[in-house]
Short mmCIF file of C-alpha atoms in Angstrom, two decimals:
data_model
loop_
_atom_site.label_atom_id
_atom_site.label_comp_id
_atom_site.label_asym_id
_atom_site.label_seq_id
_atom_site.Cartn_x
_atom_site.Cartn_y
_atom_site.Cartn_z
CA LEU A 1 -1.40 42.68 -4.32
CA SER A 2 -1.94 46.45 -2.49
CA LEU A 3 -5.01 47.17 -0.47
CA VAL A 4 -7.61 48.76 -2.75
CA SER A 5 -9.26 51.84 -1.54
CA ARG A 6 -11.82 50.64 0.92
CA THR A 7 -13.02 51.69 4.27
CA MET A 8 -10.71 50.36 6.95
CA SER A 9 -13.72 48.54 8.63
CA SER A 10 -15.00 46.82 5.57
CA THR A 11 -11.39 45.57 4.58
CA ILE A 12 -10.67 44.21 8.09
CA PHE A 13 -13.79 42.70 8.25
CA LEU A 14 -13.11 40.55 5.28
CA LEU A 15 -9.89 39.44 7.43
CA LEU A 16 -12.24 37.41 9.41
CA ALA A 17 -14.39 36.16 7.17
CA THR A 18 -13.34 32.76 7.14
CA LEU A 19 -13.34 32.85 11.21
CA SER A 20 -16.15 30.51 10.79
CA LEU A 21 -13.74 27.70 9.66
CA LEU A 22 -11.38 28.13 12.50
CA ILE A 23 -11.09 25.21 15.24
CA LEU A 24 -9.40 26.60 18.23
CA SER A 25 -8.92 22.73 19.71
CA THR A 26 -5.42 23.12 17.94
CA LEU A 27 -3.29 25.98 19.13
CA SER A 28 -1.20 26.15 15.90
CA THR A 29 0.37 29.57 15.16
CA SER A 30 1.90 28.67 11.94
CA ILE A 31 1.96 31.41 8.97
CA SER A 32 -1.60 31.10 7.21
CA PRO A 33 -3.00 32.06 3.98
CA PRO A 34 -3.21 35.48 2.63
CA LEU A 35 -6.94 36.33 1.59
CA TYR A 36 -7.92 37.64 -1.78
CA ARG A 37 -11.23 39.16 -2.58
CA ILE A 38 -12.83 38.39 -5.89
CA HIS A 39 -15.53 41.13 -6.69
CA SER A 40 -18.24 40.61 -9.23
CA THR A 41 -18.18 43.47 -12.11
CA ASN A 42 -21.82 43.04 -13.04
CA PRO A 43 -24.09 44.72 -10.51
CA SER A 44 -26.97 42.82 -11.94
CA LEU A 45 -25.78 39.51 -10.47
CA ALA A 46 -27.49 38.30 -7.52
CA ARG A 47 -25.86 36.83 -4.73
CA GLU A 48 -28.23 33.64 -5.14
CA GLU A 49 -26.95 33.45 -8.92
CA ILE A 50 -23.00 33.56 -7.66
CA GLU A 51 -23.65 30.94 -4.78
CA ASN A 52 -25.41 28.66 -7.23
CA PHE A 53 -22.94 28.85 -9.94
CA LEU A 54 -20.00 28.46 -7.57
CA LEU A 55 -21.85 25.09 -5.86
CA GLY A 56 -22.36 24.10 -9.71
CA LEU A 57 -18.49 24.28 -10.10
CA GLY A 58 -17.76 21.21 -7.88
CA GLU A 59 -20.95 19.24 -9.47
CA LYS A 60 -18.99 19.69 -12.61
CA GLY A 61 -15.83 18.31 -11.50
CA MET A 62 -13.45 20.81 -13.22
CA ASN A 63 -10.98 18.25 -13.79
CA ASP A 64 -10.20 18.30 -9.85
CA ASP A 65 -9.52 21.90 -10.24
CA LEU A 66 -12.40 22.71 -7.76
CA ASP A 67 -14.54 21.13 -5.58
CA VAL A 68 -17.21 22.07 -3.00
CA LEU A 69 -16.61 21.11 0.60
CA ALA A 70 -19.61 22.17 2.23
CA HIS A 71 -21.98 25.34 2.27
CA ASP A 72 -24.32 26.49 4.86
CA ASP A 73 -26.85 29.46 5.55
CA MET A 74 -23.81 31.87 5.36
CA TYR A 75 -21.10 30.76 3.39
CA ILE A 76 -20.01 28.39 0.53
CA TYR A 77 -16.65 26.64 0.97
CA LEU A 78 -14.62 25.44 -2.23
CA ALA A 79 -11.33 23.84 -2.64
CA ALA A 80 -9.37 24.77 -5.54
CA TYR A 81 -6.24 22.86 -6.85
CA PRO A 82 -4.80 24.68 -9.53
CA ASN A 83 -0.86 23.69 -10.15
CA ASN A 84 -1.18 21.62 -6.97
CA ALA A 85 -1.71 24.82 -4.78
CA PRO A 86 -4.96 24.36 -3.30
CA ILE A 87 -7.13 27.59 -2.67
CA GLU A 88 -8.82 26.16 0.63
CA ASN A 89 -11.90 28.09 1.05
CA VAL A 90 -14.26 30.31 -0.60
CA SER A 91 -17.14 32.22 0.78
CA SER A 92 -19.79 34.07 -1.33
CA ASP A 93 -21.59 37.10 0.10
CA ASP A 94 -23.28 40.10 -1.42
CA GLN A 95 -21.80 39.58 -5.03
CA GLU A 96 -18.26 39.07 -3.72
CA ALA A 97 -16.02 36.17 -2.95
CA ASP A 98 -13.17 35.62 -0.51
CA ILE A 99 -10.32 33.25 -1.13
CA ALA A 100 -8.02 31.84 1.27
CA ALA A 101 -4.76 30.60 -0.60
CA PRO A 102 -2.18 28.61 1.29
CA PRO A 103 1.40 30.16 1.48
CA THR A 104 2.85 27.23 -0.80
CA SER A 105 0.52 28.86 -3.69
CA GLU A 106 1.32 32.22 -5.98
CA LYS A 107 -0.91 34.84 -6.87
CA SER A 108 -1.69 32.73 -10.02
CA SER A 109 -3.81 30.36 -8.28
CA VAL A 110 -6.13 33.01 -7.33
CA TYR A 111 -5.98 34.26 -11.04
CA HIS A 112 -6.89 31.02 -12.15
CA LEU A 113 -10.12 30.83 -10.46
CA ALA A 114 -10.93 34.58 -11.48
CA GLN A 115 -10.13 33.54 -15.38
CA PHE A 116 -12.22 30.70 -15.09
CA LEU A 117 -15.22 32.68 -13.63
CA ASN A 118 -14.83 35.33 -16.41
CA LYS A 119 -14.79 32.53 -18.93
CA GLU A 120 -18.14 31.33 -17.44
CA ALA A 121 -19.78 34.69 -18.02
CA PHE A 122 -19.09 35.80 -14.45
CA PRO A 123 -17.20 38.91 -14.84
CA VAL A 124 -14.94 39.64 -11.87
CA LYS A 125 -11.75 41.14 -10.91
CA ILE A 126 -9.28 40.60 -7.78
CA SER A 127 -9.83 43.91 -5.75
CA SER A 128 -7.58 43.22 -2.68
CA GLN A 129 -5.06 41.29 -0.91
CA ILE A 130 -6.27 41.32 2.85
CA GLN A 131 -4.05 40.63 5.95
CA TYR A 132 -3.50 37.39 7.47
CA LEU A 133 -5.01 34.93 9.81
CA GLY A 134 -2.75 33.35 12.52
CA ARG A 135 -4.84 30.21 12.53
CA ILE A 136 -6.69 28.38 9.65
CA GLY A 137 -8.41 25.07 10.57
CA SER A 138 -11.58 23.40 9.24
CA LEU A 139 -15.23 22.64 11.25
CA LEU A 140 -15.64 20.22 8.29
CA ASN A 141 -16.18 16.35 9.39
CA PRO A 142 -15.05 13.44 7.33
CA ALA A 143 -18.31 13.47 5.41
CA GLY A 144 -17.73 17.01 4.44
CA LEU A 145 -20.52 18.67 6.18
CA PRO A 146 -20.13 21.73 8.46
CA VAL A 147 -20.05 20.51 12.34
CA HIS A 148 -22.51 22.47 14.51
CA HIS A 149 -21.82 21.59 18.02
CA GLN A 150 -25.00 22.11 19.88
CA ALA A 151 -25.11 23.12 23.74
CA LEU A 152 -25.95 20.50 26.31
CA ASN A 153 -27.53 21.48 29.59
CA GLY A 154 -24.82 22.07 32.23
CA LYS A 155 -22.08 21.46 29.66
CA ILE A 156 -19.76 23.90 27.60
CA PRO A 157 -20.26 23.46 23.86
CA ASP A 158 -17.41 21.64 21.91
CA GLY A 159 -14.99 23.87 20.41
CA TYR A 160 -14.36 26.52 22.94
CA THR A 161 -10.69 27.14 24.31
CA SER A 162 -10.25 25.69 27.60
CA PRO A 163 -8.20 27.64 30.19
CA GLN A 164 -5.04 25.34 29.72
CA LYS A 165 -5.25 25.50 26.10
CA MET A 166 -5.52 29.59 26.41
CA ARG A 167 -2.60 29.69 28.29
CA SER A 168 -0.57 27.40 26.03
CA PHE A 169 -1.75 29.82 23.16
CA PHE A 170 -0.79 33.09 24.50
CA GLU A 171 2.58 31.56 26.03
CA LYS A 172 3.52 30.32 22.65
CA ILE A 173 2.84 33.57 20.66
CA ALA A 174 5.07 35.28 23.42
CA LEU A 175 7.85 32.53 22.72
CA GLN A 176 7.49 32.95 19.14
CA ASN A 177 7.70 36.62 18.88
CA PRO A 178 9.92 37.57 21.71
CA ASP A 179 11.00 40.91 19.99
CA PHE A 180 7.48 42.62 20.41
CA VAL A 181 5.39 40.10 22.45
CA SER A 182 5.37 39.16 26.10
CA TRP A 183 3.07 37.21 28.60
CA VAL A 184 2.69 39.50 31.76
CA ASP A 185 1.97 38.48 34.96
CA LEU A 186 0.03 41.83 35.86
CA GLY A 187 -0.38 41.16 39.63
CA ARG A 188 3.32 40.55 39.95
CA THR A 189 4.37 43.44 37.88
CA PHE A 190 2.25 45.92 39.04
CA ALA A 191 0.12 45.00 42.32
CA THR A 192 2.92 43.50 44.54
CA ASN A 193 2.59 40.04 43.57
CA LEU A 194 -1.23 39.80 44.01
CA THR A 195 -2.94 36.74 42.53
CA SER A 196 -6.62 35.82 42.25
CA ILE A 197 -8.48 34.61 45.44
CA GLU A 198 -7.56 31.00 44.75
CA GLY A 199 -3.74 31.93 44.04
CA ARG A 200 -3.98 32.10 40.00
CA PRO A 201 -2.43 34.98 38.32
CA VAL A 202 -4.32 37.48 35.95
CA ASN A 203 -2.04 37.68 32.66
CA ALA A 204 -2.06 39.93 29.79
CA LEU A 205 -0.43 39.42 26.49
CA ARG A 206 1.76 42.71 25.60
CA ILE A 207 2.32 43.65 21.97
CA ASN A 208 4.77 46.54 21.98
CA VAL A 209 6.82 47.20 18.66
CA GLN A 210 9.97 49.21 19.63
CA SER A 211 9.43 51.89 17.06
CA ASP A 212 9.83 54.73 19.90
CA PRO A 213 13.16 54.31 21.61
CA ALA A 214 11.81 56.37 24.53
CA GLN A 215 8.67 54.72 24.59
CA HIS A 216 6.34 57.52 24.49
CA LYS A 217 3.27 55.48 22.80
CA PRO A 218 0.01 55.74 24.30
CA SER A 219 -1.52 52.20 25.68
CA VAL A 220 -4.46 50.53 24.65
CA LEU A 221 -6.35 47.87 26.48
CA PHE A 222 -8.54 45.08 25.38
CA ALA A 223 -10.15 42.99 28.43
CA SER A 224 -12.34 40.14 28.24
CA CYS A 225 -14.13 37.83 30.66
CA HIS A 226 -15.25 39.99 34.14
CA HIS A 227 -17.92 37.47 34.06
CA ALA A 228 -16.80 33.81 34.04
CA ARG A 229 -19.47 32.38 31.81
CA GLU A 230 -19.12 34.72 28.70
CA LEU A 231 -17.15 32.31 26.67
CA ILE A 232 -17.14 34.30 23.62
CA THR A 233 -15.19 36.97 24.91
CA PRO A 234 -12.03 35.07 25.39
CA GLU A 235 -12.24 33.82 21.92
CA ILE A 236 -12.22 37.35 20.65
CA ALA A 237 -9.07 38.13 22.75
CA ILE A 238 -7.36 35.08 21.18
CA ALA A 239 -8.59 36.52 17.45
CA ILE A 240 -7.17 39.85 18.23
CA ALA A 241 -3.94 38.65 19.48
CA ASP A 242 -3.65 36.34 16.56
CA VAL A 243 -4.51 38.63 13.88
CA LEU A 244 -2.11 41.38 15.33
CA THR A 245 1.12 39.38 15.75
CA ALA A 246 0.53 37.37 12.21
CA GLY A 247 -0.08 40.58 10.58
CA TYR A 248 2.81 42.21 11.48
CA GLN A 249 5.07 39.25 11.16
CA GLN A 250 3.53 39.20 7.59
CA GLY A 251 4.26 43.01 7.08
CA ASP A 252 0.88 44.01 6.92
CA VAL A 253 0.76 47.82 6.58
CA HIS A 254 -2.45 48.32 8.77
CA ILE A 255 -1.48 46.22 11.60
CA SER A 256 2.00 47.36 11.52
CA LYS A 257 0.90 51.07 11.84
CA TRP A 258 -1.22 50.19 14.87
CA LEU A 259 1.59 48.38 16.48
CA LYS A 260 4.19 51.17 15.84
CA GLU A 261 1.56 53.57 17.18
CA TYR A 262 0.06 52.14 20.33
CA ASP A 263 1.48 49.86 23.21
CA ILE A 264 -1.25 47.14 23.15
CA TRP A 265 -2.42 44.78 25.91
CA ILE A 266 -4.93 42.06 25.89
CA VAL A 267 -6.25 40.49 29.02
CA PRO A 268 -7.96 37.43 27.87
CA VAL A 269 -9.43 36.41 31.46
CA VAL A 270 -10.15 38.97 34.18
CA ASN A 271 -11.86 36.30 36.31
CA VAL A 272 -9.38 33.72 36.30
CA ASP A 273 -10.98 31.74 39.19
CA GLY A 274 -14.27 31.93 38.04
CA HIS A 275 -13.30 31.13 34.37
CA GLU A 276 -11.81 27.77 35.88
CA PHE A 277 -14.96 27.07 37.72
CA VAL A 278 -16.85 27.49 34.63
CA TRP A 279 -14.92 24.82 33.06
CA SER A 280 -14.72 22.45 35.91
CA THR A 281 -17.99 22.47 37.70
CA ASP A 282 -20.84 24.90 36.83
CA ASN A 283 -20.55 26.48 33.06
CA MET A 284 -23.08 29.28 34.07
CA TRP A 285 -21.03 30.68 36.91
CA ARG A 286 -20.65 34.34 36.77
CA LYS A 287 -18.99 35.65 39.70
CA ASN A 288 -15.41 35.42 40.96
CA ARG A 289 -14.62 32.85 43.97
CA ARG A 290 -14.37 34.44 47.18
CA GLN A 291 -16.35 32.35 49.78
CA LEU A 292 -18.51 35.06 51.68
CA ARG A 293 -20.34 32.55 53.84
CA GLU A 294 -19.79 29.01 55.30
CA LYS A 295 -22.81 26.36 54.83
CA SER A 296 -24.68 26.39 58.08
CA ALA A 297 -28.11 24.96 59.27
CA GLY A 298 -30.70 26.19 57.16
CA ARG A 299 -28.45 28.50 55.17
CA PRO A 300 -26.12 27.20 51.91
CA ALA A 301 -22.76 28.66 51.62
CA ALA A 302 -22.37 31.97 49.52
CA PHE A 303 -19.74 32.49 47.15
CA GLY A 304 -18.57 35.09 44.53
CA VAL A 305 -18.39 38.92 44.03
CA ASP A 306 -19.59 40.58 40.65
CA LEU A 307 -16.23 41.91 39.52
CA ASN A 308 -17.77 44.28 37.05
CA ARG A 309 -19.89 46.03 39.97
CA ASN A 310 -16.45 46.14 42.25
CA TYR A 311 -15.04 49.16 40.72
CA ASP A 312 -15.53 52.61 42.43
CA LEU A 313 -17.78 54.72 39.81
CA GLY A 314 -21.05 54.99 41.89
CA TRP A 315 -20.13 51.90 43.96
CA ASP A 316 -21.35 53.02 47.39
CA SER A 317 -24.67 54.71 46.12
CA GLN A 318 -25.95 52.81 43.39
CA GLY A 319 -23.62 50.10 41.93
CA GLY A 320 -24.82 46.48 41.84
CA SER A 321 -26.45 44.42 44.76
CA GLN A 322 -25.57 44.02 48.50
CA GLU A 323 -26.98 40.47 48.79
CA PHE A 324 -24.58 37.76 48.74
CA GLU A 325 -26.72 35.34 46.74
CA SER A 326 -27.27 37.94 43.82
CA GLU A 327 -25.26 37.55 40.96
CA THR A 328 -24.44 41.42 40.95
CA TYR A 329 -23.10 41.30 44.52
CA ARG A 330 -20.68 44.24 44.61
CA GLY A 331 -18.52 43.17 47.19
CA ALA A 332 -17.59 44.60 50.85
CA ALA A 333 -15.64 47.94 49.03
CA PRO A 334 -14.81 48.92 45.80
CA PHE A 335 -11.77 47.19 44.63
CA SER A 336 -12.27 44.62 47.32
CA GLU A 337 -11.00 41.75 45.05
CA PRO A 338 -7.64 41.15 44.45
CA GLU A 339 -8.53 40.77 40.60
CA THR A 340 -9.91 44.21 40.54
CA GLN A 341 -6.84 45.66 42.54
CA ILE A 342 -4.78 44.15 39.77
CA MET A 343 -6.69 45.94 37.11
CA LYS A 344 -6.84 49.18 39.02
CA ALA A 345 -3.00 48.97 39.76
CA PHE A 346 -2.29 48.14 36.36
CA SER A 347 -4.32 50.61 34.64
CA GLU A 348 -3.11 53.27 36.78
CA ARG A 349 0.47 52.73 35.93
CA MET A 350 -0.22 52.40 31.89
CA HIS A 351 -2.68 55.41 31.70
CA PHE A 352 -4.75 53.71 28.98
CA ALA A 353 -5.44 56.07 26.04
CA LYS A 354 -8.31 53.49 24.99
CA VAL A 355 -10.36 50.72 26.24
CA MET A 356 -12.52 48.17 25.19
CA ASP A 357 -14.03 45.63 27.39
CA PHE A 358 -15.80 42.41 25.79
CA HIS A 359 -18.81 40.83 27.62
CA SER A 360 -22.06 39.04 26.60
CA SER A 361 -24.56 39.17 25.43
CA GLY A 362 -26.62 41.75 23.84
CA GLN A 363 -24.93 42.85 20.54
CA GLN A 364 -24.88 46.12 22.14
CA VAL A 365 -22.04 48.96 22.73
CA LEU A 366 -22.44 50.33 26.10
CA VAL A 367 -21.47 54.22 26.68
CA HIS A 368 -21.16 56.84 29.29
CA TYR A 369 -22.04 56.30 32.79
CA THR A 370 -25.42 54.90 33.96
CA ARG A 371 -26.72 57.05 36.90
CA THR A 372 -23.57 58.98 38.10
CA LYS A 373 -23.69 62.24 36.43
CA MET A 374 -21.44 63.15 33.65
CA PRO A 375 -20.87 66.74 31.81
CA GLU A 376 -23.59 67.09 29.16
CA ILE A 377 -20.81 67.62 26.73
CA MET A 378 -19.02 64.61 27.48
CA THR A 379 -22.15 62.53 27.36
CA ARG A 380 -23.18 63.37 23.94
CA PHE A 381 -19.33 62.94 22.76
CA ILE A 382 -19.11 59.35 24.43
CA ALA A 383 -22.38 58.40 23.05
CA ALA A 384 -21.57 59.54 19.68
CA GLU A 385 -18.22 57.78 19.65
CA GLY A 386 -20.01 54.56 20.74
CA LYS A 387 -22.50 54.65 18.11
CA GLU A 388 -19.91 54.96 15.33
CA LEU A 389 -18.07 51.64 17.08
CA ALA A 390 -21.59 50.03 17.18
CA GLU A 391 -22.66 50.71 13.31
CA THR A 392 -19.66 49.09 12.24
CA ALA A 393 -20.54 45.81 14.08
CA LYS A 394 -24.33 46.64 13.20
CA TYR A 395 -24.94 46.64 17.17
CA GLY A 396 -27.18 48.76 19.17
CA VAL A 397 -25.92 51.45 21.90
CA ARG A 398 -27.08 51.71 25.37
CA SER A 399 -26.16 52.99 28.86
CA PRO A 400 -24.38 50.41 31.13
CA SER A 401 -26.44 48.08 33.17
CA ASP A 402 -25.38 49.83 36.45
CA ASP A 403 -22.61 51.82 37.80
CA ALA A 404 -19.29 50.38 39.25
CA GLU A 405 -18.41 49.08 35.99
CA HIS A 406 -14.89 48.59 34.60
CA GLN A 407 -15.02 50.45 31.59
CA GLU A 408 -16.89 53.43 33.50
CA TRP A 409 -13.79 53.48 35.94
CA GLN A 410 -11.69 53.66 33.00
CA ILE A 411 -13.47 56.99 32.18
CA LYS A 412 -13.23 58.36 35.63
CA ARG A 413 -9.82 57.52 35.99
CA ASN A 414 -7.84 57.49 32.29
CA THR A 415 -9.86 58.10 29.22
CA ALA A 416 -13.27 59.15 27.71
CA TYR A 417 -12.69 56.71 24.96
CA SER A 418 -13.70 53.59 26.69
CA PHE A 419 -16.36 51.24 26.36
CA LEU A 420 -17.98 47.83 27.20
CA VAL A 421 -18.97 45.82 24.14
CA GLU A 422 -21.83 43.13 24.56
CA THR A 423 -21.31 40.38 22.20
CA GLY A 424 -23.58 37.68 20.76
CA THR A 425 -27.17 36.85 22.02
CA SER A 426 -26.13 34.09 24.73
CA PHE A 427 -23.30 33.15 27.03
CA GLN A 428 -22.02 29.94 25.28
CA PRO A 429 -23.60 29.86 21.61
CA PRO A 430 -22.61 26.91 19.48
CA PHE A 431 -18.94 27.59 18.77
CA PRO A 432 -19.39 28.32 15.05
CA VAL A 433 -22.02 30.93 16.21
CA ALA A 434 -19.35 32.27 18.47
CA LEU A 435 -16.79 32.49 15.58
CA GLN A 436 -19.56 34.47 13.55
CA GLU A 437 -19.65 36.79 16.35
CA VAL A 438 -15.78 37.30 16.50
CA ARG A 439 -16.01 37.88 12.68
CA ARG A 440 -18.93 40.22 13.28
CA VAL A 441 -17.40 42.63 15.95
CA TRP A 442 -13.86 42.87 14.02
CA PRO A 443 -14.67 46.08 12.43
CA ALA A 444 -15.69 47.65 15.99
CA VAL A 445 -12.18 46.69 16.84
CA VAL A 446 -10.65 48.10 13.63
CA THR A 447 -12.49 51.54 13.94
CA PHE A 448 -11.44 51.58 17.53
CA LEU A 449 -7.58 51.37 16.89
CA GLU A 450 -7.97 53.67 13.78
CA ARG A 451 -9.62 56.62 15.93
CA PRO A 452 -7.15 59.20 16.31
CA ILE A 453 -6.34 60.38 19.92
CA THR A 454 -7.92 64.14 19.98
CA LEU A 455 -4.95 65.66 21.77
CA ARG A 456 -1.85 64.10 23.20
CA GLY A 457 1.73 65.01 24.28
CA ARG A 458 4.18 64.95 27.05
CA VAL A 459 4.37 67.15 30.30
CA THR A 460 8.48 67.77 31.19
CA ASP A 461 10.33 69.93 33.11
CA ALA A 462 13.05 72.34 31.60
CA SER A 463 15.72 69.71 31.31
CA GLY A 464 13.13 67.47 29.34
CA ALA A 465 12.82 64.85 32.03
CA PRO A 466 9.20 63.63 32.60
CA VAL A 467 7.02 65.32 35.07
CA PRO A 468 4.80 62.51 36.92
CA ASN A 469 1.48 62.58 37.49
CA ALA A 470 0.69 66.02 36.25
CA ASN A 471 -2.58 67.38 36.92
CA ILE A 472 -4.73 68.07 33.40
CA VAL A 473 -7.65 70.13 33.50
CA VAL A 474 -9.68 71.01 30.78
CA LYS A 475 -11.54 74.15 31.77
CA GLN A 476 -14.50 73.88 29.59
CA VAL A 477 -15.32 70.25 31.00
CA GLU A 478 -16.39 70.39 34.41
CA TRP A 479 -16.19 66.54 35.82
CA LEU A 480 -18.55 65.86 38.50
CA ALA A 481 -17.74 62.42 40.08
CA GLY A 482 -13.86 62.92 41.00
CA GLU A 483 -12.76 62.31 37.44
CA THR A 484 -8.90 63.01 37.09
CA ARG A 485 -6.66 63.17 33.98
CA ASN A 486 -2.78 63.06 34.72
CA SER A 487 0.70 62.46 33.09
CA ASN A 488 2.07 58.98 33.07
CA PRO A 489 4.09 58.59 36.02
CA SER A 490 6.95 56.76 33.79
CA THR A 491 6.98 58.81 30.73
CA GLY A 492 5.08 62.03 31.41
CA THR A 493 2.77 61.38 28.53
CA TYR A 494 -0.69 62.54 28.42
CA HIS A 495 -3.92 62.13 26.35
CA LEU A 496 -7.36 63.55 25.98
CA PHE A 497 -10.61 62.72 24.04
CA LEU A 498 -12.64 65.81 23.45
CA PRO A 499 -15.40 66.76 20.98
CA HIS A 500 -14.36 69.36 18.48
CA GLY A 501 -14.05 72.98 19.57
CA GLU A 502 -11.78 75.39 21.43
CA TYR A 503 -10.51 74.49 25.04
CA ASP A 504 -8.18 75.98 27.86
CA ILE A 505 -5.71 73.12 28.98
CA GLU A 506 -4.31 73.75 32.29
CA VAL A 507 -1.34 71.57 33.52
CA SER A 508 0.25 71.68 36.86
CA ALA A 509 2.15 69.89 39.44
CA GLN A 510 3.46 69.80 42.62
CA GLY A 511 6.88 71.98 42.82
CA PHE A 512 6.00 73.41 39.27
CA SER A 513 4.21 76.33 38.12
CA GLY A 514 1.27 75.62 36.08
CA GLU A 515 0.78 76.33 32.42
CA VAL A 516 -2.57 76.91 30.31
CA ARG A 517 -2.75 76.69 26.56
CA LYS A 518 -5.61 77.41 24.30
CA VAL A 519 -5.90 74.42 22.25
CA VAL A 520 -8.20 73.77 19.23
CA VAL A 521 -9.39 70.33 18.71
CA SER A 522 -10.45 69.00 15.33
CA GLU A 523 -10.78 65.62 13.51
CA ASP A 524 -6.85 64.86 13.61
CA SER A 525 -4.65 63.88 16.20
CA GLN A 526 -2.77 66.85 17.85
CA VAL A 527 0.49 66.67 19.75
CA VAL A 528 1.03 69.35 22.33
CA ASP A 529 3.94 69.19 24.80
CA PHE A 530 3.73 71.05 28.10
CA VAL A 531 7.18 72.43 29.63
CA LEU A 532 6.62 73.22 33.20
CA GLN A 533 9.22 75.44 35.11
CA SER A 534 9.94 74.83 38.71
CA SER A 535 8.33 77.37 41.24
#
């Protein structure tokens, strides 16, 4: 079945509609079910009527064809067994139901249920087959009831992925997809073998389909867990990696387009030492594990720098606290910490076109700068772009908590399309609630990937060789805080996000004559190459 004409965000939203059934304690990456949507064609049917009817199917028995597994406040889970090919999960929501059919079943299994619903005076149609999930599990206990793990004081709720299992998960994805996935030690690759304070690597999963032999694709960054206790955020990284790799292997059209268009990097945990400490010692720890002061008479030892106050945008005057004991202690200097040094070196090499940094909590998208001044035209533009992302997840929008944050530094250094997404309403909610949040934020991820880059291209010399680190200036945008836009040092590629309008773009580099080009920016992505002549 082909995808129907729906908005991209609503389609992919359904992709994760059964994520509340996932269990991450098993790290299986086997090919999992295609999802189908069954849609009511009778607009007068209320959601409650469909829910009650679906629940009643299990009570009727249906000759063991259908069986109710469980239900909660959000979903109804059914199992259907036509032709010995079970349909494992069905959820009803707003006159629609989503069915997860296992790989062994043919589409006739889905039509079997649709035909039965029609026969029972519930007119329906199958409107789409939607994407793939890399993992399908169950939070159902042997009694057939949903498991809702409760947080205990000082204890991580059951279900979250431990550091060891997370590493195994990402390593396994890379091993299973060697042609386009790699698990990269960022310190070793980009920052002269840097590790964390305690000697751990900061890793990223790179998903890079070789669609362009010259590798001129723009790069995209998803980052999680600058703050150690925010355990929802690595689960989002896991889900993104899983859906993208499994979807590409299954030939999903939209996912294939993204992977051919972008070089995608996912950093599941920036604060690797703090994350380990959360799991071993203190589940509410926020900062990294730098020792700031030894224990002495009348004074306890002090540990930790807030990595998300350690970037250089506004650090010297406004970002973070100067007190060791503060949870927002900013460090002795900008980029004083190896973790942020790694992120800096990595980002400056890759020149990311898009950045999405996950945190918790608040259910908000954070836009532009906090107190550092930004040109008004860019403040309005970034706020509008962030609002569009937020609306797809039904989130709010606000300014960042402070200066010296990662996504703000990315605006300064690489791209105006950089956002912090505060997920959930607590750091470590019960795991099923965390997975519901993953489902909720997914449309924002889709919108983020679908957003065209306003202006991009290459800067080369007359022979076609890349001009590295060419300086790119938009005459009508007067940045105020040392912002830079440069071509990629390896490929000569550049990218700009700008509001609609006419701009004069000046490109210059040492040893070359500069070039100014007038460009009209619209909704579509434009490719404008610059060829510089030797001076």
